[in-house]
Coordinates of C-alpha atoms and ligand atoms in Angstrom, one line a residue:
Chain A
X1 CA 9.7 35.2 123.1
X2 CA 10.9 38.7 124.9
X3 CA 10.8 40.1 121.6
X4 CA 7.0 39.8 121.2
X5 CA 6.4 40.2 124.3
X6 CA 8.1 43.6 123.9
X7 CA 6.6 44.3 120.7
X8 CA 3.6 43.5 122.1
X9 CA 3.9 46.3 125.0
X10 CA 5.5 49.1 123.1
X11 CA 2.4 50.6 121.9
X12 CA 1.2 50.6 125.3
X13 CA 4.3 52.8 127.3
X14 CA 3.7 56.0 125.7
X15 CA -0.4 56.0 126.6
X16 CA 0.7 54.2 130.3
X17 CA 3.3 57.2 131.1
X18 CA 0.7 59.7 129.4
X19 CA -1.7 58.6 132.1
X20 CA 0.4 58.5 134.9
X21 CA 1.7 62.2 134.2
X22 CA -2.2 63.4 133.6
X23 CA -2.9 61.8 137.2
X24 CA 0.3 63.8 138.6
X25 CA -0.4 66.8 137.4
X26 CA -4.1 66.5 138.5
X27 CA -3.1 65.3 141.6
X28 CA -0.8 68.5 142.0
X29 CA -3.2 71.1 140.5
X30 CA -5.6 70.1 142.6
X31 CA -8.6 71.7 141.1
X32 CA -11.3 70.3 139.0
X33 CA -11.7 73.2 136.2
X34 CA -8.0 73.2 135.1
X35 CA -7.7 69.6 135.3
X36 CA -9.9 67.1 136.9
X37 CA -8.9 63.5 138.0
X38 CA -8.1 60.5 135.4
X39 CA -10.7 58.7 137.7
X40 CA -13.5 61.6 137.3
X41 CA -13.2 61.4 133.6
X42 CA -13.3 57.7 133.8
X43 CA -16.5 57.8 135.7
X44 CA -18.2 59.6 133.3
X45 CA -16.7 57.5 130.5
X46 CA -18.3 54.4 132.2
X47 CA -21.7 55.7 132.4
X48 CA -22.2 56.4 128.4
X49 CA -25.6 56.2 128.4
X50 CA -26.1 58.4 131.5
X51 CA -27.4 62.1 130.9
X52 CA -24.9 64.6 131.4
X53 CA -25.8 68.4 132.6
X54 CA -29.3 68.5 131.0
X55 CA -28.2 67.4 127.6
X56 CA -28.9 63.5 127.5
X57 CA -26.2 60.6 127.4
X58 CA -22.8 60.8 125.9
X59 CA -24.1 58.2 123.7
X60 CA -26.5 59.5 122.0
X61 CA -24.9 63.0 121.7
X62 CA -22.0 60.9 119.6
X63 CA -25.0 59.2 117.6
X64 CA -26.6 63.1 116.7
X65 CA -22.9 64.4 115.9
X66 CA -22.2 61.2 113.5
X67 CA -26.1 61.6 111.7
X68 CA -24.7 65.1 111.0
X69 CA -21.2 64.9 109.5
X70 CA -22.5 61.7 107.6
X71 CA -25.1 64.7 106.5
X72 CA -22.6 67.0 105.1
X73 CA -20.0 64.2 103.8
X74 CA -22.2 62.3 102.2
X75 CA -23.3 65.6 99.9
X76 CA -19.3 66.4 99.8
X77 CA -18.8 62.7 98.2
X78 CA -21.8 62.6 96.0
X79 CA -20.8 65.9 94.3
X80 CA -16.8 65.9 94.9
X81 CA -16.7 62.4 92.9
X82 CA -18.1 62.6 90.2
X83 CA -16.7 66.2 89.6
X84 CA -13.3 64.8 90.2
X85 CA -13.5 62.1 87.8
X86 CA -15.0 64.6 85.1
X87 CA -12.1 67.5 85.8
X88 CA -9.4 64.5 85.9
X89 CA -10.5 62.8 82.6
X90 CA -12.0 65.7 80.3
X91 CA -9.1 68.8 80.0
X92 CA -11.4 71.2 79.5
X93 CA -13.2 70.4 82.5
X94 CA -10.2 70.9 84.3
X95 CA -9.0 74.0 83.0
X96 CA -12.3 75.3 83.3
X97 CA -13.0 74.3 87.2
X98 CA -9.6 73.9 89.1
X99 CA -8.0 77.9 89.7
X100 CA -11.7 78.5 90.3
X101 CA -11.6 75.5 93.1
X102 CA -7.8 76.5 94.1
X103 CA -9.6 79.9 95.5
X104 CA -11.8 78.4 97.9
X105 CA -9.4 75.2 99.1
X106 CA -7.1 77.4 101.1
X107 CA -10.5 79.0 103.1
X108 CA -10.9 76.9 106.6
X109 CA -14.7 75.8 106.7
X110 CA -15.0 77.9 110.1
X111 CA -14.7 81.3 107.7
X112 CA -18.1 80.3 106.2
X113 CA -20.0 80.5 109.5
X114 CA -20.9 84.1 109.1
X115 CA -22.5 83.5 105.5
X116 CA -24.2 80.2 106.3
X117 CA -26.0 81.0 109.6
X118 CA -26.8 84.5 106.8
X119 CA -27.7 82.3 104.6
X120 CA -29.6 79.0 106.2
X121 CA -30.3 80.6 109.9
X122 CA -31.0 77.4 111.8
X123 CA -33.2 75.6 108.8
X124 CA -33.0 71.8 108.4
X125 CA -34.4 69.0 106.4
X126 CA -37.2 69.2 108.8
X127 CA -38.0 73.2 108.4
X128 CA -37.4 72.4 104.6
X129 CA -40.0 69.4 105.1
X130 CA -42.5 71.5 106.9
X131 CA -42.5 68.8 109.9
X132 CA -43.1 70.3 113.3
X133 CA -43.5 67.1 115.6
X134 CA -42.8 63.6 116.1
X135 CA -39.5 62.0 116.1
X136 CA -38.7 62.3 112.5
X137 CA -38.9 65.8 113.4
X138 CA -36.5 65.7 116.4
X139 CA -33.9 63.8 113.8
X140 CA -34.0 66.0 110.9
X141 CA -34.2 69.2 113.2
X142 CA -30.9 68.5 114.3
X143 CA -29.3 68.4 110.8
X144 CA -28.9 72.0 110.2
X145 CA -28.0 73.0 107.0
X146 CA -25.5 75.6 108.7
X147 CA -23.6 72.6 109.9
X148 CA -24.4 70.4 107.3
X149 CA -22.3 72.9 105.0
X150 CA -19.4 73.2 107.4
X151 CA -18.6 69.5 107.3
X152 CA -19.1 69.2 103.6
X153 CA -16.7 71.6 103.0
X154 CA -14.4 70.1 105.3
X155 CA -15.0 66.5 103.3
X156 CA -15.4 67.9 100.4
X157 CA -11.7 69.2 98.6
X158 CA -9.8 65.9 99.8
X159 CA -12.7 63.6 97.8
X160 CA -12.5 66.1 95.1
X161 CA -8.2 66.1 94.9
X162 CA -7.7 62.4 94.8
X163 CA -10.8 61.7 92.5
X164 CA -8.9 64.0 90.4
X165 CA -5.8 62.5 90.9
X166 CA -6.8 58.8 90.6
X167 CA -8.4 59.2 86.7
X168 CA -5.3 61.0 85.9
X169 CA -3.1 58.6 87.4
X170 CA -4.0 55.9 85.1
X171 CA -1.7 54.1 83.2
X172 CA -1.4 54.6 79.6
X173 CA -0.8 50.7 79.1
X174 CA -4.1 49.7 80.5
X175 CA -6.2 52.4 78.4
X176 CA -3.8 51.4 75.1
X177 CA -4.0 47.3 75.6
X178 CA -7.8 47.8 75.7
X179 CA -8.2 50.2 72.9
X180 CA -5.9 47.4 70.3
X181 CA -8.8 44.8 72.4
X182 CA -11.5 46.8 70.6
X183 CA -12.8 49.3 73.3
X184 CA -14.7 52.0 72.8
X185 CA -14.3 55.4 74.8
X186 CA -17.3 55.0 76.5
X187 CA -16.1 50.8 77.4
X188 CA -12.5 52.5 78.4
X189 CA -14.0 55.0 80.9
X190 CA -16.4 52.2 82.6
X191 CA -14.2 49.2 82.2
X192 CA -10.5 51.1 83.0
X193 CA -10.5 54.4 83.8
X194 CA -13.5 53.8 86.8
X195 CA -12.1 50.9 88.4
X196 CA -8.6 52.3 87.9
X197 CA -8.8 55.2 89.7
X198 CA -10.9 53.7 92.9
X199 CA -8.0 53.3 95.4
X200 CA -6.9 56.7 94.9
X201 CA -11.1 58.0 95.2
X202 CA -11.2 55.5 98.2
X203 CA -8.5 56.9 100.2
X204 CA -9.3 60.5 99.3
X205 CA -13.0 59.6 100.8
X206 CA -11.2 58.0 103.9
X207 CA -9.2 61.2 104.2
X208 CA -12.4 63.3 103.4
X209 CA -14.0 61.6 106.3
X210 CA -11.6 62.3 109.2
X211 CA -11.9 66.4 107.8
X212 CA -15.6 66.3 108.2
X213 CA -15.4 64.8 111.2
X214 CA -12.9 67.2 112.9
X215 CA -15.0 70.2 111.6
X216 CA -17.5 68.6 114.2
X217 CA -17.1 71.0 117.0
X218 CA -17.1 74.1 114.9
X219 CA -19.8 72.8 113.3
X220 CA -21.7 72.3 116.5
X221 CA -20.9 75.6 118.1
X222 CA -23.1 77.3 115.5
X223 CA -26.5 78.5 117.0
X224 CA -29.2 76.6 117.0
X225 CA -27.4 73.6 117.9
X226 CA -28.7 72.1 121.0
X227 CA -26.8 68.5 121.2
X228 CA -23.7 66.5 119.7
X229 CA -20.1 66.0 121.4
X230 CA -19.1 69.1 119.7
X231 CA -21.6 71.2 121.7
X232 CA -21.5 69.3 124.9
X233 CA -17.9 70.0 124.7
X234 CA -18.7 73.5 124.5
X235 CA -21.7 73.3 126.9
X236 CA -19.8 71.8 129.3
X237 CA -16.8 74.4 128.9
X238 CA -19.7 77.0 130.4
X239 CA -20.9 75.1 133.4
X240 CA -17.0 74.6 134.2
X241 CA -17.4 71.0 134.1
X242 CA -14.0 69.7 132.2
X243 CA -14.3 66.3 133.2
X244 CA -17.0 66.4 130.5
X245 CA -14.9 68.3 128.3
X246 CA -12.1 65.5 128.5
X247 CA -14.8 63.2 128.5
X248 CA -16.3 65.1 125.0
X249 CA -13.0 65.1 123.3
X250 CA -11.8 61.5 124.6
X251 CA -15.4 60.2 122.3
X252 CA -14.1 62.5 119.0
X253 CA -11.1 60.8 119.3
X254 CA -12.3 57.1 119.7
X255 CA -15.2 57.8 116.8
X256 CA -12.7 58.9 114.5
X257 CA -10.2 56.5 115.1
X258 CA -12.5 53.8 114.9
X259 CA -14.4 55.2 112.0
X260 CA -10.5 55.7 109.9
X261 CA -10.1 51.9 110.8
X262 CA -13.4 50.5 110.0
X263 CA -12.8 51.7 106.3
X264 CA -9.3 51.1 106.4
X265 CA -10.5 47.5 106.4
X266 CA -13.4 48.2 103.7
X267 CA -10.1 49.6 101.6
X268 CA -8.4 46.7 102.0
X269 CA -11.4 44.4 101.5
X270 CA -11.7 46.2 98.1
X271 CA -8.6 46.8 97.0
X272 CA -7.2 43.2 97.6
X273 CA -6.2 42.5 93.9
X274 CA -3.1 45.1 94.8
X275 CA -1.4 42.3 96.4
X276 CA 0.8 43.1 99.7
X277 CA 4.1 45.5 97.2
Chain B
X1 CA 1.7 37.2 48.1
X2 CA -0.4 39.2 49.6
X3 CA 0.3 41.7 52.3
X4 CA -2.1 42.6 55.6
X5 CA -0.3 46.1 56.4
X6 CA 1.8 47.8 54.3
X7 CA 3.5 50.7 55.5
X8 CA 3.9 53.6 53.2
X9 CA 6.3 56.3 54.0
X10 CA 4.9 56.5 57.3
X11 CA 7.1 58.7 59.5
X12 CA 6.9 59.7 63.3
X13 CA 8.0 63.4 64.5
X14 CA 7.5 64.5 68.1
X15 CA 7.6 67.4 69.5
X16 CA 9.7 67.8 72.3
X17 CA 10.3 70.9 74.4
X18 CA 10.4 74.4 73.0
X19 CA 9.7 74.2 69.6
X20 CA 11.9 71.5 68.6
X21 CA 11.2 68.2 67.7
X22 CA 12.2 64.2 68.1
X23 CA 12.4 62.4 64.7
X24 CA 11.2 58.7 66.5
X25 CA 10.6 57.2 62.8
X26 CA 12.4 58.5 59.7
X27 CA 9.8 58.0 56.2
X28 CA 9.6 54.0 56.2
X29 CA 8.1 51.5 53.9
X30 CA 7.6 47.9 54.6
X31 CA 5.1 45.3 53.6
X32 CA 3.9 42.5 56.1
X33 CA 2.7 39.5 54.4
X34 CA 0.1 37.0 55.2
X35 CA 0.3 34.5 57.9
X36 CA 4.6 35.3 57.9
X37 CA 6.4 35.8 61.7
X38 CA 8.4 39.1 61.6
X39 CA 10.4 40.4 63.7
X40 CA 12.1 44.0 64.1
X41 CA 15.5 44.5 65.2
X42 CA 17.8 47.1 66.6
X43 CA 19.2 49.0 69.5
X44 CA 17.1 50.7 71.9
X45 CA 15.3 54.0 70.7
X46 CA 15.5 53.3 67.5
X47 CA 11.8 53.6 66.9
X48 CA 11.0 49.9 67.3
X49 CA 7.9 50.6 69.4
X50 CA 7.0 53.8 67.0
X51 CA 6.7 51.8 64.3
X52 CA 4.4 49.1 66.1
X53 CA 2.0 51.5 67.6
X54 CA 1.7 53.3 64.2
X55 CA 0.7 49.3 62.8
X56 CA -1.8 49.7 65.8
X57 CA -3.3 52.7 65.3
X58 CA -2.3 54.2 68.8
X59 CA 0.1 57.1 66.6
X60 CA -1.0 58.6 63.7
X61 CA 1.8 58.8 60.9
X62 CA 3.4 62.3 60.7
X63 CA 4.0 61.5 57.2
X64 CA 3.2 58.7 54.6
X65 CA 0.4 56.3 55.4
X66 CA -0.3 52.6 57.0
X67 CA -2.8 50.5 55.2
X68 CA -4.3 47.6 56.9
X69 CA -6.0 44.9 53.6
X70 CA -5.8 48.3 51.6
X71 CA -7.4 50.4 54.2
X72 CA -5.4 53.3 56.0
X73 CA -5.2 52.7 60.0
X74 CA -6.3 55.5 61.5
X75 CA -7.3 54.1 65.3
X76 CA -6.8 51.1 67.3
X77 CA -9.5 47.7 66.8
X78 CA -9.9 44.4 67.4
X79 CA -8.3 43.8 64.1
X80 CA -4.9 44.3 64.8
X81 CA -3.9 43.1 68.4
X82 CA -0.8 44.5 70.5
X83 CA 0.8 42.4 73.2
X84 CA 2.9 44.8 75.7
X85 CA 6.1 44.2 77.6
X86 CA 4.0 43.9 80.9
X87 CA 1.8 44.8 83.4
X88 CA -1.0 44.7 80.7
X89 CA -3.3 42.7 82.3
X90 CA -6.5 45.2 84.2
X91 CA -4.9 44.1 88.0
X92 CA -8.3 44.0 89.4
X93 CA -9.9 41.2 87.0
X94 CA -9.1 37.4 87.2
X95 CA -7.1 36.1 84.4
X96 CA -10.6 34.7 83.1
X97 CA -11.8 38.1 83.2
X98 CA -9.1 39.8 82.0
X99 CA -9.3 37.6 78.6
X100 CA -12.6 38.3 78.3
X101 CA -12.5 41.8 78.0
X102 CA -11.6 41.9 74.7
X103 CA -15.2 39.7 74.2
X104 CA -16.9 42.1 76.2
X105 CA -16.1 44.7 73.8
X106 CA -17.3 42.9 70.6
X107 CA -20.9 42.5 73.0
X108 CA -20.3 39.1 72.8
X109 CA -23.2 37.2 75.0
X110 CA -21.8 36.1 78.5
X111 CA -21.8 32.4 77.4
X112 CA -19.6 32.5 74.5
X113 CA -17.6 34.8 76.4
X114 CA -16.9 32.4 78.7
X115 CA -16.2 29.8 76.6
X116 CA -14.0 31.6 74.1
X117 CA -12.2 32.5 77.5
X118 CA -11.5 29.5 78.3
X119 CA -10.7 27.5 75.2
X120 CA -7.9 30.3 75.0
X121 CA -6.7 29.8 79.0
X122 CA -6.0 26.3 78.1
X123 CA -3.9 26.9 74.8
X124 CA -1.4 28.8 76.8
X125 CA -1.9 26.2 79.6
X126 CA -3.3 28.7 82.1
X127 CA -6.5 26.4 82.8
X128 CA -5.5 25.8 86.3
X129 CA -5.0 29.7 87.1
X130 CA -8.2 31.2 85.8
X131 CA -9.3 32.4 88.9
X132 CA -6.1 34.1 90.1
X133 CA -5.7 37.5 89.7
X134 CA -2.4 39.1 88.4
X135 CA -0.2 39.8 90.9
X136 CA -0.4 35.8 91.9
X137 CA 1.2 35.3 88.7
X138 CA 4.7 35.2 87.5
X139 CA 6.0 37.3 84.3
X140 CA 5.5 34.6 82.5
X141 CA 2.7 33.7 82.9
X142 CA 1.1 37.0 83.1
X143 CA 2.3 37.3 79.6
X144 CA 0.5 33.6 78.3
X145 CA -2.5 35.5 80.1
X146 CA -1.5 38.9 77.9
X147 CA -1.0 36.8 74.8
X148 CA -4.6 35.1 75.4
X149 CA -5.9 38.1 75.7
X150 CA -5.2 39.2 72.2
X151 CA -5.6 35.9 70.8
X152 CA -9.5 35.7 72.7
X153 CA -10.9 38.5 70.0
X154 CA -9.2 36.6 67.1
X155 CA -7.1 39.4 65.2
X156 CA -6.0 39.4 61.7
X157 CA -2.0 40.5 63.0
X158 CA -0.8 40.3 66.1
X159 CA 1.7 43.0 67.2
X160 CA 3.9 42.0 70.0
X161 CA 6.6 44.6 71.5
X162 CA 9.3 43.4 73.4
X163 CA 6.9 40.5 75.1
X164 CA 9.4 38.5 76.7
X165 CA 11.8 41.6 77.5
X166 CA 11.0 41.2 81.0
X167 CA 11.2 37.9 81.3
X168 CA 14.5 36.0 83.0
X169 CA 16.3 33.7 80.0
X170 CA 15.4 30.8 81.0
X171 CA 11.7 31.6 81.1
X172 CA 12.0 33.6 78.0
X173 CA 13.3 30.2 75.8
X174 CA 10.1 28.4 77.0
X175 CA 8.0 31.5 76.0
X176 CA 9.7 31.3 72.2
X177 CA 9.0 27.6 72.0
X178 CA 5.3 27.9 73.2
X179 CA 4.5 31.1 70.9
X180 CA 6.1 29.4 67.7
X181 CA 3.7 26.3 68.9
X182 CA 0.9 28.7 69.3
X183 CA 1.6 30.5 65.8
X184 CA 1.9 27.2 64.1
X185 CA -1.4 26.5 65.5
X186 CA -2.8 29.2 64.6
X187 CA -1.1 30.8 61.5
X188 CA -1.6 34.1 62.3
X189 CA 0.6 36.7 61.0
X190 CA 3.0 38.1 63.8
X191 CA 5.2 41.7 63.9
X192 CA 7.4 40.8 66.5
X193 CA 9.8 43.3 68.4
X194 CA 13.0 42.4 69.9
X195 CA 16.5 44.0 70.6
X196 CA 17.8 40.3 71.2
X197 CA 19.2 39.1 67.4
X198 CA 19.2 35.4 68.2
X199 CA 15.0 35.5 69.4
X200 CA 14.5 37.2 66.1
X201 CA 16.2 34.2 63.7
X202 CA 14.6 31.6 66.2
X203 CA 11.2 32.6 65.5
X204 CA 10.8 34.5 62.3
X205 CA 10.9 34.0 58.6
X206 CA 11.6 37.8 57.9
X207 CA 13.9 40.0 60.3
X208 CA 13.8 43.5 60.0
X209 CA 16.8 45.5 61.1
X210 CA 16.7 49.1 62.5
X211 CA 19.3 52.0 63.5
X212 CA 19.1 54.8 65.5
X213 CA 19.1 58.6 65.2
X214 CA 17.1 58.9 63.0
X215 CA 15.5 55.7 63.9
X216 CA 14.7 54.2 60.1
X217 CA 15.0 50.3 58.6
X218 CA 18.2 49.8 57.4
X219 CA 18.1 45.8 56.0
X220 CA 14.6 43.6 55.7
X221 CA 16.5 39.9 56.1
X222 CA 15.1 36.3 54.7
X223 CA 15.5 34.0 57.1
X224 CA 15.8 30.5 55.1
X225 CA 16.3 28.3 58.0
X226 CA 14.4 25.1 58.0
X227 CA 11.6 24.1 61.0
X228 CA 11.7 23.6 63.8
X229 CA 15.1 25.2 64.5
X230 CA 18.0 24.8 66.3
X231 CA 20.7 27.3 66.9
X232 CA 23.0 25.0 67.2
X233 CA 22.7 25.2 62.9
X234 CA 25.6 26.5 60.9
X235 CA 23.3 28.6 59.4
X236 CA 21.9 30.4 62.3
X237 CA 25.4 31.8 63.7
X238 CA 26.1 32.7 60.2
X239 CA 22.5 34.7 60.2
X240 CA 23.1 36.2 63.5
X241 CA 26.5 37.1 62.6
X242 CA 25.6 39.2 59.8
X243 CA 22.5 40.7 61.5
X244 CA 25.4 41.9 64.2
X245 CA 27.2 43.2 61.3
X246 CA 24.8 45.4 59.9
X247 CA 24.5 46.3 63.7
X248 CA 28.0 47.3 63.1
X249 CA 28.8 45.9 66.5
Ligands
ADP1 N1 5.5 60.0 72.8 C1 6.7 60.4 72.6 N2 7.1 61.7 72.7 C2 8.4 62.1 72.4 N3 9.3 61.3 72.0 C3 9.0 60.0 71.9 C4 7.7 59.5 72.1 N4 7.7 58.2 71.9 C5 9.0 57.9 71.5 N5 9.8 58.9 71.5 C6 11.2 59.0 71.1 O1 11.3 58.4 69.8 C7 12.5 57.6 69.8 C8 12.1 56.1 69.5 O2 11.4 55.6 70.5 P1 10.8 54.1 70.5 O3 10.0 53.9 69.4 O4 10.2 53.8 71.9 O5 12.1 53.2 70.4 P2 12.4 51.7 70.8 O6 11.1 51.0 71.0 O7 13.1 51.1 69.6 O8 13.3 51.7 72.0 C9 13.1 57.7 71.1 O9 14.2 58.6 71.0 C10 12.1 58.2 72.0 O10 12.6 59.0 73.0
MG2 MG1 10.3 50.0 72.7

C-alpha cells in the first residue's frame, strides 16, 4: 500500500521541489525580466487562446509552428526512407551515397540559414502557388521554404540512419527460410526485408521527429517569419516580456513530449507481434 | 533405387580473414534416395549445416557438383524445403500466415491458400493456434508451425538442420514421434541433421557420420531396425554404440 503510494509520487518530487525553488528565486530576484513569478507564467498558460503582444493566442502560434515542422519532416521522411532502405539493401548504393552523406551529418541545420534565406528568400508554397489572398494564402505563406529546409534537415539524417540500419539488420534466417519457401527477390524485399526493418524505420522517424521539432525556434527566427512559438519566444525576448518566454518554451516542451508519446503508442500499436522480451 | 540429390564431389571453402581460408566441407559424395529418412551425424563444426545448405541451394559448391533428379542445384526453390533450428517463422505473421507464405510465392489464389494452410495446421495439430503469432508459442510448437511451413508448398526433400536442437528432451521425444508419424504419412524423403546419435537411429533408415577438421563423411550406416522402434532393442544400443565408436568417443 505505501509502496504504490510512493511509487505513485516519486515522479512528482523532483517537478514539486523544481517549482518551489523557481518561486524562491523569483520571489528573491524580484524582477520580472530575469525571472518572473510561477503565478505570471501560469496566467498566461491559462489563457491559451488569448492573444499575446500583437501576435495572436499561444494556441494557434503552437498550431502554425506544428503545420511547419510537419512541412519539413514530412519531406525528410518521404525522401530519407526510401533512400535508406535502397543504401541499406543494394551495396553499391551504399558505397556510393554514405561518405558523401557522412559530410553533411556533422553540419547543425542552423549553418544552412545563410544559404537558404540566399537561396529561398522568404518564398513559400503560396509565392510558389502564385496565391496572394484568402486563407489558403495566410496557411501556406507561413510555410517558408527557408524553414521548411531547416527542420528537414534536422528530421532528416535520424530517418535516413535507422532506415539504413533496419534493412541491414535483418536476419539471414528469415531471408534464407523464404528463399528454400520459393521466394523470389522481389517477394523477399516486400514480404521480409520491408516489414523487417519497420521498428528500426519507426523509431528512427520517432527520433527524426523530436530533431525537427527542436530545430523549431531556429527555424522560426529566420526572417520573414511572423508567428509560431519559436518566434513568439523570440518576439517576446524583445519586448522584455519573459513570462512569455517561459510561457513559449513551457508549450515546446509539452508539444514534443506529447507528440514522442502519441507515437510511442502508434509504435507499440504496430509493433505488438514483438511480444513484451 | 533411385536417388533425388546426389552429391558429387561437392566441397565448401571459405575465406576467412587475410587471405586464408576455412575448409567447412572436404570433396564429398553421397546419394539420397527416394522417399528414405537420413540423417547426418557428427560433432559440432564439422560441416553438418555446409552440407545441407549446399542440398538447398543457399551455398554454391567450391568444388564438385549437387544434382537435384539429375539437375545441378544452383539456388534455393520450393523443391527442396529447409526447416531451421528456430526463430524461422516471419514474427509479424500469424502462424496461418506464416504457412502460407510459402503459397504466396507459387501465386497460389487466396482460397487455396487458405485451405492448403490449414489442412497443414491441423496435421501438426496447430488448428487451435492459427491465429497466434510466434512469440505466443512455445519451441515446439513454433517448430510444428516451421515444419508446416515447408510441408504447405509440398517439396520433393525436406532438409531439416538441427530442428529439435532447441528443444528441452522431453519436448524433443514427442517432436521425433510426431515427425516419423508425419513422414509415414507423407513419404517424403528427409536429410535430417543432428549431433544427438540416439535421434539419428530412432528416426532414419540411413545415418551418415561426419568428422571434423576437415569436416568430410567418414561412414554412411544402414540402419536395419524394424518399425516402429524402441530403443529399448538390443539392436539399437549395439547401433548407437558403434556410431559412438567411429566417433571415437
Ligand atoms: N559462412 C561461413 N564463413 C566462414 N566459415 C564458415 C561459414 N559457414 C561455416 N563456416 C565454418 O565451416 C565449418 C563447418 O560449419 P557448419 O557447417 O556450420 O558445421 P556444423 O553445422 O556441423 O556445426 C565451421 O568451422 C564453421 O566455422
Ligand atoms: Mg550446424
Amino acid at each position: 500500500m505505501f509502496n504504490r503510494l510512493a511509487s505513485l509520487l516519486l515522479p512528482l518530487v523532483i517537478p514539486a521541489l523544481f517549482l518551489w525553488g523557481w518561486e524562491t528565486a523569483a520571489a528573491r530576484a524580484a524582477n520580472d525580466i530575469i525571472l518572473p513569478r510561477l503565478t505570471d507564467v501560469l496566467a498566461v498558460l491559462a489563457q491559451p487562446m488569448q492573444p499575446l503582444i500583437g501576435m495572436g493566442s499561444l494556441l494557434a502560434n503552437v498550431g502554425i509552428s506544428l503545420a511547419r515542422v510537419l512541412f519539413g519532416y514530412l519531406l525528410a521522411v518521404a525522401l530519407a526512407v526510401p533512400l535508406g532502405i535502397l543504401m541499406g539493401y543494394f551495396a553499391p548504393a551504399h558505397r556510393l551515397l554514405n561518405s558523401f552523406m557522412a559530410l553533411f551529418r556533422p553540419i547543425p541545420p542552423l549553418a544552412w540559414t545563410p544559404l537558404m534565406l540566399a537561396w529561398f528568400g522568404i518564398s513559400s508554397p503560396a509565392s510558389s502557388l502564385d496565391l496572394e489572398i484568402g486563407p489558403a494564402y495566410i496557411f501556406l505563406n507561413n510555410l517558408k521554404f527557408s524553414m521548411a529546409f531547416i527542420i528537414f534537415i534536422g528530421g532528416f539524417f535520424p530517418v535516413l540512419t535507422s532506415s539504413i540500419q533496419g534493412v541491414r539488420s535483418v536476419r539471414r534466417v528469415l531471408v534464407e527460410s523464404s528463399l528454400v519457401l520459393g521466394a523470389s527477390r522481389l517477394d523477399i524485399f516486400r514480404k521480409v526485408i520491408l516489414p523487417a526493418s519497420w521498428p528500426h524505420i519507426l523509431t528512427g522517424m520517432r527520433i527524426g521527429l523530436g530533431v525537427a521539432w527542436m530545430c523549431l525556434v531556429s527555424a522560426e527566427m529566420l526572417p520573414g517569419s511572423m508567428s509560431g512559438v519559436g518566434y513568439l519566444i523570440t518576439h517576446a525576448y524583445t519586448v522584455a516580456r519573459t513570462d512569455i518566454v517561459i510561457t513559449g518554451m513551457i508549450a515546446i516542451g509539452v508539444t514534443g513530449a506529447l507528440m514522442d508519446q502519441a507515437f510511442r503508442l502508434c509504435e507499440r500499436r504496430m509493433l505488438f507481434w514483438r511480444g513484451r522480451s | 533405387m533411385t536417388h533425388v540429390l546426389s552429391i558429387e564431389g561437392a566441397g565448401k571453402v571459405f575465406p576467412q580473414g587475410r587471405g586464408g581460408s576455412v575448409t567447412a566441407l572436404a570433396q564429398t559424395s553421397l546419394d539420397v534416395r527416394e522417399n528414405e529418412f537420413l540423417s547426418i551425424v557428427g560433432p559440432s563444426g564439422c560441416g553438418k549445416s555446409t552440407l545441407l545448405r549446399l542440398m538447398a541451394g543457399l551455398e554454391r559448391p567450391s568444388a564438385g557438383s549437387i544434382n537435384f533428379r539429375g539437375q545441378a542445384v544452383t539456388r534455393p526453390s520450393g523443391r527442396i524445403g529447409l526447416v531451421f533450428q528456430d526463430y524461422s517463422l516471419l514474427p509479424w505473421r500469424s502462424i496461418l500466415h506464416n504457412i502460407e507464405l510459402g503459397l504466396e510465392f507459387q501465386n497460389l489464389a487466396a482460397r487455396q491458400r487458405r485451405q492448403r494452410a490449414v489442412e497443414h495446421l491441423d496435421l501438426v495439430g496447430l488448428a487451435q493456434f492459427k491465429d497466434a503469432y510466434p512469440h505466443q508459442l512455445s519451441g515446439g510448437m513454433r517448430q510444428r508451425a516451421a515444419i508446416a511451413r515447408a510441408l504447405a508448398v509440398e517439396p520433393d526433400v525436406l532438409l531439416m538442420d538441427e530442428p529439435f536442437g532447441a528443444l528441452d528432451a522431453h519436448t524433443r521425444l514427442l517432436m521425433q514421434r510426431e515427425l516419423l508419424a508425419l513422414w509415414e504419412k507423407r513419404r517424403k524423403t528427409v536429410v535430417f541433421v543432428t549431433h544427438s546419435i540416439d535421434e539419428a537411429v530412432y528416426l532414419s533408415d540411413r545415418v551418415v557420420v561426419m568428422e571434423k577438421d576437415p569436416g568430410r563423411v567418414i561412414e554412411v550406416l544402414d540402419v536395419p531396425l524394424p518399425r516402429p522402434r524402441t530403443r529399448k532393442d538390443p539392436d539399437f544400443g549395439r547401433l548407437t554404440e558403434s556410431i559412438l565408436e567411429l566417433l571415437k568417443y
